[in-house]
């Protein structure tokens, strides 16, 4: 009986920690691991040169537009200097950037118009 109470108490604490992480903590690791945050595509246009972090890494901080048309600040890295004027589709989970890829033609026109 005592072991059952301990197991239930531990489960309740674990659920509370996961819920608080999903609502309160906004960092890359928490967002990556949180199963309650859904992956969304954010579109960005490269309008600046990346900040050189080391010999092969460049950091970009850009304003992007998600599938719902909302503007979102995105920070991600690339292994090379990206072409100015290029459009990217960035796979994100809030602050965590899973991947990005250049999208020359696949960006919906409604989103492309918002970059002008």
PDB file of C-alpha atoms in Angstrom:
ATOM      1  CA  UNK A   1       0.000   0.000   0.000  1.00  0.00           C
ATOM      2  CA  UNK A   2       2.805   2.386   0.899  1.00  0.00           C
ATOM      3  CA  UNK A   3       4.655   1.566  -2.332  1.00  0.00           C
ATOM      4  CA  UNK A   4       1.493   2.353  -4.334  1.00  0.00           C
ATOM      5  CA  UNK A   5       1.180   5.781  -2.664  1.00  0.00           C
ATOM      6  CA  UNK A   6       4.834   6.521  -3.453  1.00  0.00           C
ATOM      7  CA  UNK A   7       4.383   5.456  -7.090  1.00  0.00           C
ATOM      8  CA  UNK A   8       1.253   7.609  -7.503  1.00  0.00           C
ATOM      9  CA  UNK A   9       2.961  10.569  -5.824  1.00  0.00           C
ATOM     10  CA  UNK A  10       5.977  10.223  -8.103  1.00  0.00           C
ATOM     11  CA  UNK A  11       3.738  10.060 -11.160  1.00  0.00           C
ATOM     12  CA  UNK A  12       1.846  13.191 -10.089  1.00  0.00           C
ATOM     13  CA  UNK A  13       5.107  15.091  -9.546  1.00  0.00           C
ATOM     14  CA  UNK A  14       6.417  13.998 -12.955  1.00  0.00           C
ATOM     15  CA  UNK A  15       3.221  15.145 -14.683  1.00  0.00           C
ATOM     16  CA  UNK A  16       3.374  18.501 -12.894  1.00  0.00           C
ATOM     17  CA  UNK A  17       6.995  18.997 -13.943  1.00  0.00           C
ATOM     18  CA  UNK A  18       6.193  18.202 -17.583  1.00  0.00           C
ATOM     19  CA  UNK A  19       3.190  20.532 -17.591  1.00  0.00           C
ATOM     20  CA  UNK A  20       5.136  23.372 -15.984  1.00  0.00           C
ATOM     21  CA  UNK A  21       7.936  22.915 -18.537  1.00  0.00           C
ATOM     22  CA  UNK A  22       5.443  23.165 -21.368  1.00  0.00           C
ATOM     23  CA  UNK A  23       3.896  26.355 -20.018  1.00  0.00           C
ATOM     24  CA  UNK A  24       6.656  28.197 -18.188  1.00  0.00           C
ATOM     25  CA  UNK A  25      10.084  27.194 -19.446  1.00  0.00           C
ATOM     26  CA  UNK A  26      11.032  28.547 -22.861  1.00  0.00           C
ATOM     27  CA  UNK A  27      14.454  27.296 -23.810  1.00  0.00           C
ATOM     28  CA  UNK A  28      15.677  25.175 -26.665  1.00  0.00           C
ATOM     29  CA  UNK A  29      16.216  21.928 -24.728  1.00  0.00           C
ATOM     30  CA  UNK A  30      12.852  22.082 -22.955  1.00  0.00           C
ATOM     31  CA  UNK A  31      11.083  22.813 -26.244  1.00  0.00           C
ATOM     32  CA  UNK A  32      12.869  19.971 -28.019  1.00  0.00           C
ATOM     33  CA  UNK A  33      11.902  17.400 -25.377  1.00  0.00           C
ATOM     34  CA  UNK A  34       8.393  18.644 -24.632  1.00  0.00           C
ATOM     35  CA  UNK A  35       5.794  16.380 -26.280  1.00  0.00           C
ATOM     36  CA  UNK A  36       3.051  19.008 -25.846  1.00  0.00           C
ATOM     37  CA  UNK A  37       4.687  21.519 -28.212  1.00  0.00           C
ATOM     38  CA  UNK A  38       3.870  20.840 -31.839  1.00  0.00           C
ATOM     39  CA  UNK A  39       6.326  21.278 -34.674  1.00  0.00           C
ATOM     40  CA  UNK A  40       5.531  24.209 -36.981  1.00  0.00           C
ATOM     41  CA  UNK A  41       7.044  25.554 -40.170  1.00  0.00           C
ATOM     42  CA  UNK A  42       8.306  29.135 -40.118  1.00  0.00           C
ATOM     43  CA  UNK A  43       9.369  30.892 -43.308  1.00  0.00           C
ATOM     44  CA  UNK A  44      12.233  33.392 -43.272  1.00  0.00           C
ATOM     45  CA  UNK A  45      13.992  35.523 -45.847  1.00  0.00           C
ATOM     46  CA  UNK A  46      17.744  35.940 -45.523  1.00  0.00           C
ATOM     47  CA  UNK A  47      18.167  39.711 -45.419  1.00  0.00           C
ATOM     48  CA  UNK A  48      21.486  39.934 -43.573  1.00  0.00           C
ATOM     49  CA  UNK A  49      24.802  38.145 -43.277  1.00  0.00           C
ATOM     50  CA  UNK A  50      25.176  35.615 -40.514  1.00  0.00           C
ATOM     51  CA  UNK A  51      27.235  36.309 -37.409  1.00  0.00           C
ATOM     52  CA  UNK A  52      30.368  34.165 -37.551  1.00  0.00           C
ATOM     53  CA  UNK A  53      30.459  31.928 -34.452  1.00  0.00           C
ATOM     54  CA  UNK A  54      33.499  29.868 -35.410  1.00  0.00           C
ATOM     55  CA  UNK A  55      35.312  28.849 -38.586  1.00  0.00           C
ATOM     56  CA  UNK A  56      32.352  26.903 -40.024  1.00  0.00           C
ATOM     57  CA  UNK A  57      29.286  28.163 -38.125  1.00  0.00           C
ATOM     58  CA  UNK A  58      27.145  31.222 -38.760  1.00  0.00           C
ATOM     59  CA  UNK A  59      24.259  32.354 -36.558  1.00  0.00           C
ATOM     60  CA  UNK A  60      21.167  34.039 -37.958  1.00  0.00           C
ATOM     61  CA  UNK A  61      18.564  35.963 -35.962  1.00  0.00           C
ATOM     62  CA  UNK A  62      15.660  36.702 -38.292  1.00  0.00           C
ATOM     63  CA  UNK A  63      11.989  37.545 -38.178  1.00  0.00           C
ATOM     64  CA  UNK A  64       9.937  34.810 -39.776  1.00  0.00           C
ATOM     65  CA  UNK A  65       6.298  34.141 -40.520  1.00  0.00           C
ATOM     66  CA  UNK A  66       4.609  30.929 -39.417  1.00  0.00           C
ATOM     67  CA  UNK A  67       1.858  29.031 -41.244  1.00  0.00           C
ATOM     68  CA  UNK A  68      -0.784  31.118 -39.413  1.00  0.00           C
ATOM     69  CA  UNK A  69       0.732  34.388 -40.655  1.00  0.00           C
ATOM     70  CA  UNK A  70       2.175  35.409 -37.264  1.00  0.00           C
ATOM     71  CA  UNK A  71       5.625  37.003 -37.097  1.00  0.00           C
ATOM     72  CA  UNK A  72       8.131  35.086 -34.989  1.00  0.00           C
ATOM     73  CA  UNK A  73      11.774  35.756 -34.116  1.00  0.00           C
ATOM     74  CA  UNK A  74      13.937  32.783 -35.130  1.00  0.00           C
ATOM     75  CA  UNK A  75      17.543  32.031 -34.173  1.00  0.00           C
ATOM     76  CA  UNK A  76      19.394  29.231 -35.972  1.00  0.00           C
ATOM     77  CA  UNK A  77      22.848  28.286 -37.203  1.00  0.00           C
ATOM     78  CA  UNK A  78      24.194  27.243 -40.578  1.00  0.00           C
ATOM     79  CA  UNK A  79      27.433  25.616 -41.676  1.00  0.00           C
ATOM     80  CA  UNK A  80      27.975  28.285 -44.330  1.00  0.00           C
ATOM     81  CA  UNK A  81      27.062  31.882 -45.123  1.00  0.00           C
ATOM     82  CA  UNK A  82      23.565  31.747 -46.637  1.00  0.00           C
ATOM     83  CA  UNK A  83      22.618  33.546 -49.839  1.00  0.00           C
ATOM     84  CA  UNK A  84      20.996  36.932 -49.257  1.00  0.00           C
ATOM     85  CA  UNK A  85      17.469  37.036 -50.621  1.00  0.00           C
ATOM     86  CA  UNK A  86      16.964  33.292 -50.161  1.00  0.00           C
ATOM     87  CA  UNK A  87      13.739  32.031 -48.588  1.00  0.00           C
ATOM     88  CA  UNK A  88      13.994  29.245 -46.021  1.00  0.00           C
ATOM     89  CA  UNK A  89      11.477  26.911 -44.446  1.00  0.00           C
ATOM     90  CA  UNK A  90      12.503  26.345 -40.821  1.00  0.00           C
ATOM     91  CA  UNK A  91      11.083  23.404 -38.818  1.00  0.00           C
ATOM     92  CA  UNK A  92      10.603  24.647 -35.250  1.00  0.00           C
ATOM     93  CA  UNK A  93       9.163  23.696 -31.887  1.00  0.00           C
ATOM     94  CA  UNK A  94       8.810  27.136 -30.277  1.00  0.00           C
ATOM     95  CA  UNK A  95      12.501  28.112 -29.710  1.00  0.00           C
ATOM     96  CA  UNK A  96      14.033  24.816 -30.898  1.00  0.00           C
ATOM     97  CA  UNK A  97      15.019  24.734 -34.587  1.00  0.00           C
ATOM     98  CA  UNK A  98      15.073  21.167 -35.831  1.00  0.00           C
ATOM     99  CA  UNK A  99      16.092  21.841 -39.441  1.00  0.00           C
ATOM    100  CA  UNK A 100      15.959  24.377 -42.245  1.00  0.00           C
ATOM    101  CA  UNK A 101      15.935  24.133 -46.018  1.00  0.00           C
ATOM    102  CA  UNK A 102      16.001  26.647 -48.844  1.00  0.00           C
ATOM    103  CA  UNK A 103      12.610  27.044 -50.519  1.00  0.00           C
ATOM    104  CA  UNK A 104      12.900  28.859 -53.843  1.00  0.00           C
ATOM    105  CA  UNK A 105       9.297  28.272 -54.999  1.00  0.00           C
ATOM    106  CA  UNK A 106       7.347  26.319 -52.363  1.00  0.00           C
ATOM    107  CA  UNK A 107       6.510  29.264 -50.107  1.00  0.00           C
ATOM    108  CA  UNK A 108       2.806  30.128 -50.173  1.00  0.00           C
ATOM    109  CA  UNK A 109       2.237  33.423 -51.957  1.00  0.00           C
ATOM    110  CA  UNK A 110       0.312  34.850 -48.986  1.00  0.00           C
ATOM    111  CA  UNK A 111       3.424  34.433 -46.821  1.00  0.00           C
ATOM    112  CA  UNK A 112       5.854  35.566 -49.541  1.00  0.00           C
ATOM    113  CA  UNK A 113       3.869  38.822 -49.902  1.00  0.00           C
ATOM    114  CA  UNK A 114       4.394  39.617 -46.211  1.00  0.00           C
ATOM    115  CA  UNK A 115       8.167  39.767 -46.725  1.00  0.00           C
ATOM    116  CA  UNK A 116       7.861  42.646 -49.198  1.00  0.00           C
TER     117      UNK A 116
END
